[in-house]
XYZ file of C-alpha atoms in Angstrom:
363
model
C 77.459 17.217 83.039
C 75.288 19.488 80.981
C 74.562 18.852 77.259
C 76.590 21.060 74.880
C 74.943 24.170 73.483
C 74.229 24.202 69.714
C 76.529 26.368 67.552
C 75.309 30.073 67.474
C 72.796 30.558 64.742
C 71.493 26.848 64.968
C 68.462 25.402 66.690
C 68.819 22.317 68.827
C 66.647 19.438 67.783
C 63.662 18.568 70.058
C 63.734 15.090 71.329
C 61.010 12.745 70.035
C 58.319 12.410 72.633
C 59.003 15.801 74.297
C 56.129 18.024 75.184
C 57.215 20.502 72.675
C 57.281 18.066 69.746
C 54.070 16.448 70.776
C 52.390 19.980 70.881
C 53.620 20.677 67.393
C 52.716 17.307 65.890
C 49.021 17.933 67.147
C 48.821 21.335 65.605
C 50.085 20.089 62.420
C 47.621 17.325 62.544
C 44.647 19.666 63.233
C 45.720 21.918 60.287
C 45.777 18.890 57.996
C 42.334 17.744 59.031
C 39.571 18.906 56.609
C 37.098 21.408 58.449
C 34.321 19.512 56.617
C 34.179 16.875 59.358
C 32.029 19.206 61.383
C 28.246 19.039 60.970
C 26.435 21.878 59.224
C 23.360 21.928 61.359
C 23.750 23.392 64.943
C 22.607 21.421 67.864
C 19.435 23.411 68.173
C 18.399 22.417 64.780
C 19.043 18.686 65.390
C 16.972 19.103 68.710
C 14.335 20.691 66.700
C 14.181 17.712 64.156
C 14.083 15.225 66.899
C 11.133 17.345 68.566
C 9.338 17.481 65.135
C 9.723 13.662 64.488
C 8.429 12.959 68.183
C 5.392 15.410 67.448
C 4.361 13.913 64.206
C 4.370 10.545 65.555
C 2.277 11.525 68.487
C -0.154 13.337 66.195
C -0.599 10.164 63.905
C -0.904 7.800 66.976
C -3.654 9.840 68.389
C -5.517 9.428 65.182
C -4.922 5.627 64.856
C -2.650 5.807 61.729
C -0.245 3.055 61.392
C 3.448 3.622 60.817
C 5.163 1.450 57.998
C 8.392 0.714 56.536
C 8.916 0.016 52.951
C 12.129 -0.641 50.981
C 14.435 2.299 49.874
C 15.813 -0.001 46.949
C 13.442 -1.144 44.051
C 13.627 -2.888 40.664
C 11.250 -0.041 39.391
C 11.731 3.540 39.169
C 9.672 6.705 38.753
C 8.680 7.206 35.165
C 7.886 10.941 35.780
C 10.199 12.901 33.318
C 10.784 15.515 35.895
C 12.362 13.045 38.293
C 15.858 11.607 38.052
C 16.183 8.277 39.917
C 19.503 7.406 41.227
C 20.486 3.874 40.975
C 22.903 1.297 42.072
C 24.173 -2.031 40.723
C 23.713 -4.666 43.401
C 25.144 -8.362 43.301
C 22.196 -10.253 44.755
C 23.709 -13.650 43.951
C 26.423 -15.356 42.069
C 24.998 -14.172 38.833
C 25.287 -10.667 37.137
C 24.751 -7.523 39.123
C 21.243 -6.124 39.009
C 20.363 -2.432 38.890
C 18.246 -1.373 41.731
C 16.783 2.041 42.112
C 16.623 4.465 45.126
C 13.233 5.376 45.614
C 11.795 9.150 44.854
C 8.906 8.387 47.092
C 7.603 5.409 49.070
C 4.308 5.920 47.272
C 4.318 2.702 45.114
C 4.884 0.176 47.987
C 2.618 2.047 50.417
C -0.298 1.673 47.725
C 0.545 -1.986 47.650
C -0.099 -2.081 51.496
C -3.319 -0.266 50.985
C -4.686 -2.677 48.567
C -3.678 -5.576 51.110
C -5.951 -3.892 53.714
C -3.490 -1.894 55.716
C -5.952 0.820 56.481
C -4.606 4.448 57.174
C -0.926 4.475 57.056
C 2.085 6.835 57.307
C 5.777 6.574 56.753
C 8.958 8.843 57.373
C 11.837 8.033 55.324
C 14.723 9.348 53.213
C 13.989 9.708 49.332
C 16.472 10.383 46.756
C 16.462 12.493 43.522
C 19.150 13.347 41.062
C 19.729 16.810 39.682
C 18.125 18.554 42.967
C 20.817 20.823 44.742
C 20.190 24.354 45.937
C 18.780 26.506 48.892
C 15.854 24.394 49.258
C 16.940 21.155 47.470
C 19.097 18.378 48.381
C 19.540 14.945 46.652
C 18.723 13.070 49.716
C 16.004 14.477 51.922
C 13.533 13.372 54.520
C 9.732 12.861 53.513
C 6.677 12.344 55.381
C 3.928 10.426 53.402
C 0.420 9.166 54.348
C -2.671 7.775 52.904
C -6.404 7.974 54.117
C -8.657 5.356 52.594
C -12.189 6.773 52.044
C -11.133 10.203 52.347
C -11.720 13.046 49.838
C -9.092 15.755 48.976
C -10.856 18.226 51.003
C -10.591 16.028 54.310
C -7.006 15.442 53.700
C -6.399 19.291 53.389
C -8.009 19.685 56.663
C -5.629 17.236 58.180
C -2.496 18.569 56.450
C -3.254 22.035 58.010
C -3.937 20.495 61.392
C -0.494 18.602 61.235
C 1.382 21.539 60.192
C -0.227 23.883 62.882
C 0.864 21.291 65.431
C 4.382 20.738 64.284
C 5.085 24.606 63.935
C 3.168 24.956 67.266
C 1.073 27.838 65.657
C -2.582 26.627 66.410
C -4.141 29.741 64.820
C -2.104 29.772 61.678
C -4.787 30.759 59.020
C -5.371 28.684 55.767
C -6.766 29.473 52.608
C -7.570 27.348 49.286
C -6.885 28.773 45.722
C -7.513 27.067 42.423
C -4.696 26.918 39.958
C -6.930 28.553 37.251
C -7.851 31.387 39.476
C -4.186 32.022 40.376
C -3.174 32.382 36.724
C -6.330 34.390 35.905
C -5.990 36.728 38.902
C -2.318 37.647 38.834
C -1.184 36.943 35.105
C -4.508 37.294 33.233
C -3.954 33.946 31.632
C -6.470 30.874 31.592
C -4.069 28.025 31.953
C -6.728 25.753 30.385
C -7.147 27.922 27.091
C -3.780 29.764 26.582
C -1.433 28.217 23.874
C 2.141 27.056 24.444
C 3.214 30.198 22.061
C 1.223 32.736 24.051
C 2.503 31.437 27.523
C 6.134 31.505 26.122
C 5.471 35.029 24.904
C 4.135 36.192 28.281
C 7.197 34.584 30.030
C 9.555 36.677 27.867
C 7.621 39.562 28.429
C 8.024 39.173 32.165
C 11.730 38.927 31.886
C 12.233 35.267 31.929
C 14.206 35.123 28.626
C 17.481 34.141 30.208
C 15.649 31.213 31.909
C 13.383 30.370 29.024
C 15.843 30.402 26.262
C 17.864 27.461 27.782
C 14.682 25.284 27.763
C 12.549 23.404 25.364
C 9.290 23.992 26.988
C 5.979 22.461 25.868
C 2.627 23.939 27.360
C 2.942 22.462 30.813
C 6.606 23.584 30.868
C 5.718 27.066 30.276
C 2.915 26.922 32.981
C 5.346 25.512 35.450
C 8.048 28.093 34.724
C 5.501 30.807 35.315
C 4.354 29.356 38.288
C 7.518 28.620 39.995
C 9.198 32.064 38.871
C 6.376 34.390 39.038
C 3.527 33.086 41.223
C 4.952 30.789 43.753
C 7.190 33.183 45.785
C 3.926 34.972 46.733
C 1.981 31.986 47.994
C 1.764 31.172 51.484
C 1.541 34.799 52.747
C -1.159 37.657 52.985
C -1.099 39.909 50.150
C -2.044 42.809 52.152
C -0.187 42.326 55.432
C 2.652 39.939 54.293
C 1.944 37.654 57.125
C 2.485 33.874 56.600
C -0.472 31.621 56.132
C -1.260 28.351 54.703
C -2.195 28.292 51.049
C -3.480 25.240 49.277
C -3.283 25.409 45.492
C -5.719 22.943 43.980
C -7.488 21.730 40.867
C -4.642 21.459 38.470
C -4.689 20.902 34.693
C -5.512 17.373 33.734
C -2.089 17.216 32.022
C -0.562 17.569 35.203
C -2.551 14.947 36.997
C 0.656 12.803 37.551
C -0.813 10.022 39.949
C -4.079 11.757 40.721
C -7.550 10.961 39.395
C -9.101 13.351 36.948
C -12.535 14.874 38.317
C -14.833 15.229 35.375
C -17.035 18.314 34.816
C -17.493 21.174 32.415
C -13.688 21.864 33.115
C -12.161 18.598 34.129
C -9.405 19.088 36.759
C -6.751 16.798 38.323
C -7.752 16.269 41.872
C -4.551 17.281 43.500
C -3.142 20.063 45.562
C 0.188 21.600 46.673
C 0.686 23.439 49.941
C 2.651 26.585 50.316
C 3.838 28.495 53.531
C 5.525 31.959 53.257
C 6.743 31.342 49.523
C 7.946 27.666 49.991
C 6.193 24.535 48.737
C 5.905 22.044 51.598
C 3.493 19.257 50.324
C 1.921 17.726 47.418
C -1.468 15.678 47.654
C -3.787 13.631 45.420
C -6.998 11.819 45.473
C -5.325 8.710 44.113
C -5.760 7.183 40.781
C -6.933 3.669 41.353
C -7.473 2.354 37.566
C -4.651 0.136 36.573
C -5.198 0.389 32.831
C -5.120 4.250 33.235
C -1.967 3.992 35.473
C -0.425 1.713 32.793
C -1.096 4.288 29.962
C 0.315 7.153 32.139
C 3.474 5.193 32.683
C 3.714 4.752 28.956
C 3.173 8.307 28.285
C 5.913 9.247 30.557
C 8.251 6.795 28.875
C 7.509 8.364 25.444
C 8.299 11.703 26.754
C 11.617 10.388 28.241
C 12.488 8.672 24.943
C 11.884 12.037 23.017
C 13.906 13.972 25.541
C 16.862 11.500 25.454
C 16.331 10.560 29.105
C 16.959 7.139 30.581
C 14.090 4.676 30.062
C 13.270 3.228 33.472
C 11.312 0.107 34.391
C 7.783 1.041 35.572
C 6.431 -0.494 38.834
C 4.629 -3.589 37.955
C 3.967 -4.378 41.701
C 1.720 -1.043 41.782
C -0.090 -2.140 38.709
C -0.979 -5.368 40.184
C -2.084 -3.784 43.618
C -4.371 -1.401 41.433
C -5.701 -4.301 39.416
C -6.396 -6.135 42.603
C -8.342 -3.273 44.062
C -6.739 -0.177 45.675
C -9.400 1.390 47.880
C -10.513 5.071 47.177
C -7.955 7.121 49.106
C -6.256 10.484 49.410
C -2.530 10.674 50.075
C 0.018 13.472 50.561
C 3.886 13.782 50.676
C 5.263 16.572 52.827
C 9.105 17.576 52.921
C 10.178 17.670 56.481
C 13.413 19.319 55.723
C 11.700 22.360 54.470
C 9.294 22.449 57.228
C 12.173 22.196 59.729
C 13.704 25.385 57.818
C 10.435 27.186 58.770
C 10.668 25.969 62.340
C 14.185 27.158 62.695
C 14.081 30.102 60.541
C 16.832 28.519 58.471
C 17.682 30.218 55.038
C 19.263 27.243 53.635
C 18.444 23.609 53.653
C 21.989 22.771 54.744
C 21.461 24.413 58.127
C 18.859 21.657 58.945
C 21.016 18.742 57.839
C 23.738 17.178 59.998
C 25.933 16.550 56.938
C 24.834 17.574 53.578
C 25.909 15.652 50.533
C 29.262 17.722 50.352
C 30.324 16.518 53.822
C 28.828 12.963 53.537
């Protein structure tokens, strides 16, 4: 006997487990799932990352540089006022939780390895910096850092250029070197060693940076950095006549911007450091490393004083690094290179999210 038909104008209930109900449930489930489960980077970009990592490891293996691994969590943090360290409270034992910091760079423990006699070393790792999000910035990013005992900054720049050419597979990519002072003199007619903070600020306003500058309380180095990033940096790493990309090493910074680099004495002292640009993008930051423990302690103290005046968190400096310097860090040069940005150039990606499987918003 057939089942009775439902009254006119009504719909028969679909039995549980029927194909129709199952199909409807699946459709509803798909609609309820957030689209954010999918990766941002296409498969081709993930494959490009794997190839880049393979090539850089082969590059360093051929040159006898040891790959090392150091902790991501540390009891100390970067004192640099420009860096915001992320932290976590970790219960290490039955006692109270201890604050540990996610490293902004593996530099300090790598220098401890150098002081212990490691020889040339490199590391590929994730690093973390708060307050960094944008087209070329992400709070968690991949960094390549390496150190060469006994090398000058000039020798290291040669190796950086060789590595980038290798990873981009562009062996004939041109390279040039430009001093920080010449850049400002040639393009802004300003001497960064002699121009006052007030004059730098007036120049920034004249160039239309009023909206940016008025929100900031800048000192002399702050104005220099604003002019560099907003006016000069976009043109670095490409030929001014043809527009073709090339490697530009910007070197010999003001001593006040030495960070962890040593200062070269002379009629005009300079910080022995460089930044590498390609096609308007900063890729790397290198130093002839400071090896004096007393000077490093003084720089940590100066950083913390700036933090105190600005109302920034006061973080513990790295006593392990100071101990390594006191024990004897060999003269060396080191550099950190942003792998995600380099991968953006490899894949022609316009946004860093396009080379990350899951950016922070989808993590």
